[in-house]
CSV table of C-alpha atoms in Angstrom, one decimal:
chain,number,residue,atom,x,y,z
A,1,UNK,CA,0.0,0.0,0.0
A,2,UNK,CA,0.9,3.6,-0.9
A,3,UNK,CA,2.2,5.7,2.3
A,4,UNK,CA,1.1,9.5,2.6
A,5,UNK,CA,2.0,11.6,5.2
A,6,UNK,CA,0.4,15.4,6.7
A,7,UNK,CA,2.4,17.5,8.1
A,8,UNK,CA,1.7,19.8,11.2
A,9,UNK,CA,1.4,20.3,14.6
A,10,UNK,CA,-2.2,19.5,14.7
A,11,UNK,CA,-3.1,21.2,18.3
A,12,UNK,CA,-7.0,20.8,18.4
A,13,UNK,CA,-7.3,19.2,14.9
A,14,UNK,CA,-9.7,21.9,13.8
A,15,UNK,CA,-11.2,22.0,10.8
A,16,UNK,CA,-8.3,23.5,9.2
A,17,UNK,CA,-6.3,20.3,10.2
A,18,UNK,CA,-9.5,17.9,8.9
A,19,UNK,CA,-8.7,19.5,5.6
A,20,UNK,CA,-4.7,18.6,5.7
A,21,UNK,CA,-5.7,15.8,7.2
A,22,UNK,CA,-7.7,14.5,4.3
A,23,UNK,CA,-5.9,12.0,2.4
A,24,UNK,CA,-7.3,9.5,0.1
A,25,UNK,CA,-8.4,6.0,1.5
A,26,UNK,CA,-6.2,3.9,-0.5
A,27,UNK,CA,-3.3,4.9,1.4
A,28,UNK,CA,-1.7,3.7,4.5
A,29,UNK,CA,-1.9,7.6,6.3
A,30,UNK,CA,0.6,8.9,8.7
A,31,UNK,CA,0.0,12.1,10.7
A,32,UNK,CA,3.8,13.7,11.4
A,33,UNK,CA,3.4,15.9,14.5
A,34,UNK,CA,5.2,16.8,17.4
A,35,UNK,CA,5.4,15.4,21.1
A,36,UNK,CA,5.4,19.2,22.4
A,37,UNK,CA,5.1,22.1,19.9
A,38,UNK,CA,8.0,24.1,18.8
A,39,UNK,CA,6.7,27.4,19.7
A,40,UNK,CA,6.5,25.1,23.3
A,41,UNK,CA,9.9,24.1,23.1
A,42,UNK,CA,11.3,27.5,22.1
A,43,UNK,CA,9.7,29.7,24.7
A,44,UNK,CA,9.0,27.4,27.3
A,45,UNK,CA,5.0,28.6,27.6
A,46,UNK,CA,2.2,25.5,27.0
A,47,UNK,CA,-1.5,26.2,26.3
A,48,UNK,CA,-2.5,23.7,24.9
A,49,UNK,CA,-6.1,22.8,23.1
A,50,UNK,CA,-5.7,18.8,23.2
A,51,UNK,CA,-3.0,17.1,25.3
A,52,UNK,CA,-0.2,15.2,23.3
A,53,UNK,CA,-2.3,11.6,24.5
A,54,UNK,CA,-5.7,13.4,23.3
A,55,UNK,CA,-4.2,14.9,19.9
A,56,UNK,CA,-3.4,11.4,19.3
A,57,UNK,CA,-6.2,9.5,20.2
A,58,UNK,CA,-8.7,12.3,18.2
A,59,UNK,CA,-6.0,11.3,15.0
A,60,UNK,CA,-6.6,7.6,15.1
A,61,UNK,CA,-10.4,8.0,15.6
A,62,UNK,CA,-10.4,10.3,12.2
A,63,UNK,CA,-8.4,7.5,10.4
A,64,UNK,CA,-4.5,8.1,10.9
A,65,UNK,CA,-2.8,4.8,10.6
A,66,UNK,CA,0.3,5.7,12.7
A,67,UNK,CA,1.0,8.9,14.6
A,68,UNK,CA,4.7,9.9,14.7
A,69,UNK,CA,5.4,12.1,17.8
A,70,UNK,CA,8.9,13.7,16.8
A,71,UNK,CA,11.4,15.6,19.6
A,72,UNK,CA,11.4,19.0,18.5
A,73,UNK,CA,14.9,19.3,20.0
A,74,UNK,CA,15.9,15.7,18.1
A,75,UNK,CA,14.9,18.0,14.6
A,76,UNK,CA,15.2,21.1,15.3
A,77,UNK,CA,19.1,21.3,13.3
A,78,UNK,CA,17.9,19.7,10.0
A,79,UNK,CA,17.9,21.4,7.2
A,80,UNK,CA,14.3,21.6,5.5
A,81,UNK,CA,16.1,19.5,3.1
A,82,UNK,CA,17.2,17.1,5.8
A,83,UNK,CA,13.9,16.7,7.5
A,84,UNK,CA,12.1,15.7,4.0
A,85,UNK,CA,15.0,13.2,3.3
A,86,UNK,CA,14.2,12.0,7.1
A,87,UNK,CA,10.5,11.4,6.0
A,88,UNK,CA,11.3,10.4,2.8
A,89,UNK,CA,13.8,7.5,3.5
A,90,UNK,CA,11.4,6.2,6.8
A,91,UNK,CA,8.0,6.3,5.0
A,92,UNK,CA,9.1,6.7,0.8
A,93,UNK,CA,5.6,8.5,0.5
A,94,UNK,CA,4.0,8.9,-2.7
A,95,UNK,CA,2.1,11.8,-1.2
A,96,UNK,CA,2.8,15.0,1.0
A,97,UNK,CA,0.0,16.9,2.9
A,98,UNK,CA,1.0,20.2,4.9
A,99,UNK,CA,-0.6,23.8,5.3
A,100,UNK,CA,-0.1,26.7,3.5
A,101,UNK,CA,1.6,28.0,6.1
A,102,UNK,CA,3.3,24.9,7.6
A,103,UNK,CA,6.9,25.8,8.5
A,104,UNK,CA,9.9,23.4,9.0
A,105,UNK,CA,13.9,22.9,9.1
A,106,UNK,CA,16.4,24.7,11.2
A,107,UNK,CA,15.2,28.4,12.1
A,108,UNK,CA,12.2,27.7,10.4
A,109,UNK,CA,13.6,28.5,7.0
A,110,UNK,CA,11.6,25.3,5.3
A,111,UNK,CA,7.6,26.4,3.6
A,112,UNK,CA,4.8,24.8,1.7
A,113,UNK,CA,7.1,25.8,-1.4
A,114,UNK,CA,9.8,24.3,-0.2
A,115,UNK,CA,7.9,21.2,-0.3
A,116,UNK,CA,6.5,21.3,-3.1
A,117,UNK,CA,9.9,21.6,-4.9
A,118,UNK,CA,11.1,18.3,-3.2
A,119,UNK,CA,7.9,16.6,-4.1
A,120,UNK,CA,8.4,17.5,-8.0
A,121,UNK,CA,12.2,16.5,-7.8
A,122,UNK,CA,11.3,13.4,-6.1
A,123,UNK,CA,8.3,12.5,-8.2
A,124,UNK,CA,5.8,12.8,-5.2
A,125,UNK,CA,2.4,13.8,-5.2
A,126,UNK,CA,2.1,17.0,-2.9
A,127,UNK,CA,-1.1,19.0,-1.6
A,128,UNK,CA,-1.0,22.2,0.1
A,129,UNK,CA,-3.8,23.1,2.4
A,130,UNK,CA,-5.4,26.6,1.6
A,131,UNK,CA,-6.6,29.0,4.5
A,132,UNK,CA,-9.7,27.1,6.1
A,133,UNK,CA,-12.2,30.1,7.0
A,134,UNK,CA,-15.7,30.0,8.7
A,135,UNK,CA,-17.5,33.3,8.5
A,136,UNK,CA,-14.9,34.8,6.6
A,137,UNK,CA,-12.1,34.4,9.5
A,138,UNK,CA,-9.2,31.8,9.3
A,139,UNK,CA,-9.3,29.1,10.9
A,140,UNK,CA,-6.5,28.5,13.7
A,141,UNK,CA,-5.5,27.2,17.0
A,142,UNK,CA,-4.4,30.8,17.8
A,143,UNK,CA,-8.0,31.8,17.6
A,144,UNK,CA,-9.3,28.7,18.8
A,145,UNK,CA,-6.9,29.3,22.3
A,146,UNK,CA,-8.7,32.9,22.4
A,147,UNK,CA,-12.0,31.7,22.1
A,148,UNK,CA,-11.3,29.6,25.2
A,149,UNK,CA,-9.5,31.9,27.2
A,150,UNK,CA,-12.9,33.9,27.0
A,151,UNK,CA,-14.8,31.2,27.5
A,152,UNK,CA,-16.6,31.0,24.4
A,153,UNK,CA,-16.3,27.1,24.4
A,154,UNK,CA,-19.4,27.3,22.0
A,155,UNK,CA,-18.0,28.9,19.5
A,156,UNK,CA,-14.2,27.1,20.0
A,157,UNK,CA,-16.0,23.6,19.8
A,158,UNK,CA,-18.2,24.7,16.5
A,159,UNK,CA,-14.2,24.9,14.9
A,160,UNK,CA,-13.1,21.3,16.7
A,161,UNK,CA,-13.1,17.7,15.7
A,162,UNK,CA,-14.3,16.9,19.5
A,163,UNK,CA,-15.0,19.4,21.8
A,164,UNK,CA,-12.5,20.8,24.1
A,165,UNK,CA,-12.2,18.6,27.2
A,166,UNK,CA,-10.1,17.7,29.7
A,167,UNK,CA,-9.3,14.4,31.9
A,168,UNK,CA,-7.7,14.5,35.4
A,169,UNK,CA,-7.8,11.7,38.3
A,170,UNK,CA,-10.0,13.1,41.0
A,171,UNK,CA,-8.4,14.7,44.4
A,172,UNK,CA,-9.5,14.9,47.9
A,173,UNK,CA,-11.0,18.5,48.9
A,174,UNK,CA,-11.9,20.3,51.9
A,175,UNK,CA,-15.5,18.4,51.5
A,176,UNK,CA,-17.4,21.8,51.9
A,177,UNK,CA,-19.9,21.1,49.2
A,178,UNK,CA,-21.4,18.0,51.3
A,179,UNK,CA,-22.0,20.5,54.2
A,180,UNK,CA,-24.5,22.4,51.7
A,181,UNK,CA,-26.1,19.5,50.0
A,182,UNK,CA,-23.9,20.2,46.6
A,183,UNK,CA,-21.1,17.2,47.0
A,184,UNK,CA,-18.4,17.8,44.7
A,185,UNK,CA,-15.1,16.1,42.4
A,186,UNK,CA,-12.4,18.2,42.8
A,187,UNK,CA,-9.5,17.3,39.8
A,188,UNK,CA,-6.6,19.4,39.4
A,189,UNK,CA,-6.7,21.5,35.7
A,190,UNK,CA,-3.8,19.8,33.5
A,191,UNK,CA,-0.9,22.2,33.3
A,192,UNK,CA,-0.5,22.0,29.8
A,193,UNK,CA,-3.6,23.1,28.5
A,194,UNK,CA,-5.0,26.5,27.6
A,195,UNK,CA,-6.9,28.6,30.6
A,196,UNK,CA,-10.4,28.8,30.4
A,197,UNK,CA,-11.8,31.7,31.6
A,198,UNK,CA,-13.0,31.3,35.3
A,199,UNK,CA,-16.0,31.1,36.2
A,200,UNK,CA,-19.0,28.3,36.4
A,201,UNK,CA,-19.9,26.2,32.9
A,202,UNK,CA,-22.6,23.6,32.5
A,203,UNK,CA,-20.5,20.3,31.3
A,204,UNK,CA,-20.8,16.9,30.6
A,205,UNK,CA,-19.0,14.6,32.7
A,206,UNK,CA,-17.7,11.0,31.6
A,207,UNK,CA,-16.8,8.2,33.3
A,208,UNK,CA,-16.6,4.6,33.5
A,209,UNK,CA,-17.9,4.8,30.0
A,210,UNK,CA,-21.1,6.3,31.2
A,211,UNK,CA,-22.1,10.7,30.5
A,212,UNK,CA,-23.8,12.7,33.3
A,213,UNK,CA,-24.4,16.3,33.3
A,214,UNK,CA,-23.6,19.1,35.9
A,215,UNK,CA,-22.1,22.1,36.4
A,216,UNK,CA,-18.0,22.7,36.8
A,217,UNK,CA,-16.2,25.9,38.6
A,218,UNK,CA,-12.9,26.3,37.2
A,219,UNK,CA,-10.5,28.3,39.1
A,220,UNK,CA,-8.8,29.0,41.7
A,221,UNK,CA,-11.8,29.8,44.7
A,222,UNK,CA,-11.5,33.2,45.4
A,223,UNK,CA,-13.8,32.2,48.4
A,224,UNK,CA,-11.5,29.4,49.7
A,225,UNK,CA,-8.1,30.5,47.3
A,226,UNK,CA,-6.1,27.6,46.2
A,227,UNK,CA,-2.5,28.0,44.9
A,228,UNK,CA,-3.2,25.6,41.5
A,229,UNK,CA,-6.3,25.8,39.2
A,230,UNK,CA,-8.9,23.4,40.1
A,231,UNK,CA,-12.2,21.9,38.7
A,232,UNK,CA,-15.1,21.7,41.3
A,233,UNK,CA,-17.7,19.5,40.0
A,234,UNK,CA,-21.2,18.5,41.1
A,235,UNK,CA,-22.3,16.0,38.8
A,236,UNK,CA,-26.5,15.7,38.7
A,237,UNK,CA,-27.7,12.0,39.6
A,238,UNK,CA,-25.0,10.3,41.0
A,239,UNK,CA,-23.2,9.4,44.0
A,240,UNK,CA,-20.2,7.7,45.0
A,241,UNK,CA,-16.6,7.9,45.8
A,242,UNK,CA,-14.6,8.8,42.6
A,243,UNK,CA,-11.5,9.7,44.5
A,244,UNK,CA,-8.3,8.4,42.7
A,245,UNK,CA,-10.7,7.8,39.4
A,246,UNK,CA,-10.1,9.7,36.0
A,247,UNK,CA,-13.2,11.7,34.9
A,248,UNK,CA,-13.7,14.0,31.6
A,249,UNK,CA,-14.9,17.2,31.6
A,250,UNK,CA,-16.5,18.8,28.9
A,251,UNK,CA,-17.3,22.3,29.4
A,252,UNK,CA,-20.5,23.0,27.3
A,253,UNK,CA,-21.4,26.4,28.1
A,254,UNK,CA,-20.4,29.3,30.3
A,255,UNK,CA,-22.6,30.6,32.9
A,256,UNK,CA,-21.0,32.8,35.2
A,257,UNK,CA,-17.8,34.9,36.8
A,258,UNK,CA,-16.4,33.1,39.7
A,259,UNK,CA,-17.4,35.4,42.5
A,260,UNK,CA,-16.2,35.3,46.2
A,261,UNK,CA,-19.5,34.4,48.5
A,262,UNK,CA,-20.0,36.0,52.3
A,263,UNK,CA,-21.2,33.2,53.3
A,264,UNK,CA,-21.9,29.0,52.7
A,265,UNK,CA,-25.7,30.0,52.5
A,266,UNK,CA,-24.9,32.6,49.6
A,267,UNK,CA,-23.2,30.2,47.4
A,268,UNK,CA,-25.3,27.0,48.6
A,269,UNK,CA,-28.2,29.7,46.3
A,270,UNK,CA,-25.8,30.4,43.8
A,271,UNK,CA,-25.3,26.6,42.9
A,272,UNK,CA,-29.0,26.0,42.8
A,273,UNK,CA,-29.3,29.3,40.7
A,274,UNK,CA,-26.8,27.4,38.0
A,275,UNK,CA,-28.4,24.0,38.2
A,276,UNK,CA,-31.3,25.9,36.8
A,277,UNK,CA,-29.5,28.0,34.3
């Protein structure tokens, strides 16, 4: 079987990645990525859409054959020429998939142009990606990550393969929310990832290959202030100890500020105020 391979860093595989992404069924397909993004690597800052283990698992479900995960630092000396002859000697692809603006090689210096000069000399079939654009506007994880940070997770997961989410093993808390009748999970917010905004979403919750609905504060408590961003959860129609368990949350849609309360009693009526949002 004929390889192909797409190019990019794929953070969120957005729409503009589907497109890249797209490569006929009669080939084996591999999607050539990155373990932790350049722009990660080179200035040390991480926010993230999908984790590297999410990234991957969303390419395989849209119909990847293999995943390669390269070190940035391992690559980042090639020459564009190099890299291709890297790609070309593991995979010998009879088709090339990248974005118009995919960039590669030492400093950067390697374009779509680029590769499509190595793909004519080396009698490979290459497509380049044009600008992806919904209402007009490009399509990018750049705007994507602002969408979040403002907590316009509507809009953001409109542009996503799967919505954003996030999965984290559930903590012990203070236990406050049994004293007011709203139990919670408490999971620590992965590191990597983009900020939401803080405040209060409805989101879906999955686990043990079961969905529940509820509502999530994501933060850091300004009421009871933590020192690391947390997801509070109270999940509607269940009950249980999920300490030590891994739960997903998807935030589907933001309600509210966080706001510091005077009092258990005031925020015991906020959370039935958002149960009924």
């Amino acid at each position: 079987m004929k390889n192909a391979i797409a190019l990019g860093t794929f953070d969120g595989v957005h729409k503009g990645h589907r497109a890249v992404l797209d490569l006929p069924c009669d080939y084996r397909k591999t999607a050539v990525t990155f373990l932790v993004p350049p722009k990660s690597v080179l200035t040390g800052e991480t926010a993230l859409i999908t984790t590297t283990a999410d990234k991957s698992r969303i390419l395989k479900n849209i119909g990847m054959d293999e995943i390669l995960l390269l070190d940035f630092n391992a690559v980042r000396e090639m020459t564009p020429e190099a890299f291709l002859n890297f790609l070309k000697e593991k995979y010998d692809p009879k088709l090339i998939s990248c974005g118009f603006n995919y960039r590669f090689g030492k400093e950067g210096k390697g374009d779509s142009e680029a590769i499509k000069e190595f793909c004519i000399k080396n009698g490979i079939e290459c497509k380049i990606t044009a600008p992806v654009t919904e209402e007009g506007n490009i399509i990018s994880s750049t705007v994507i990550r602002e969408m979040l940070k403002n907590g316009e997770v509507n809009a953001a997961n409109r542009l996503l393969t799967e919505p954003f989410s996030f999965a984290s093993k559930v903590i012990e808390g203070d236990k406050r929310g049994r004293t007011i009748g709203f139990p919670t999970v408490n999971q620590k917010y992965p590191e990597e990832l983009v900020i939401l905004r803080f405040g209060v979403y409805k989101t879906k919750i999955e686990y043990n290959g079961k969905e529940y609905f509820g509502i999530t504060d994501i933060g850091i408590r300004p009421t009871y202030k933590l020192d690391f961003i947390i997801s509070e959860t109270y999940i509607k129609d269940f009950s249980g100890d999920l300490y030590g368990e891994e739960l997903r949350i998807t935030p589907l849609e933001f309600l509210r500020d966080e706001v510091k309360f005077a009092s258990l009693e005031e925020l015991k009526k906020q959370i039935a105020i958002d149960l009924n949002s």
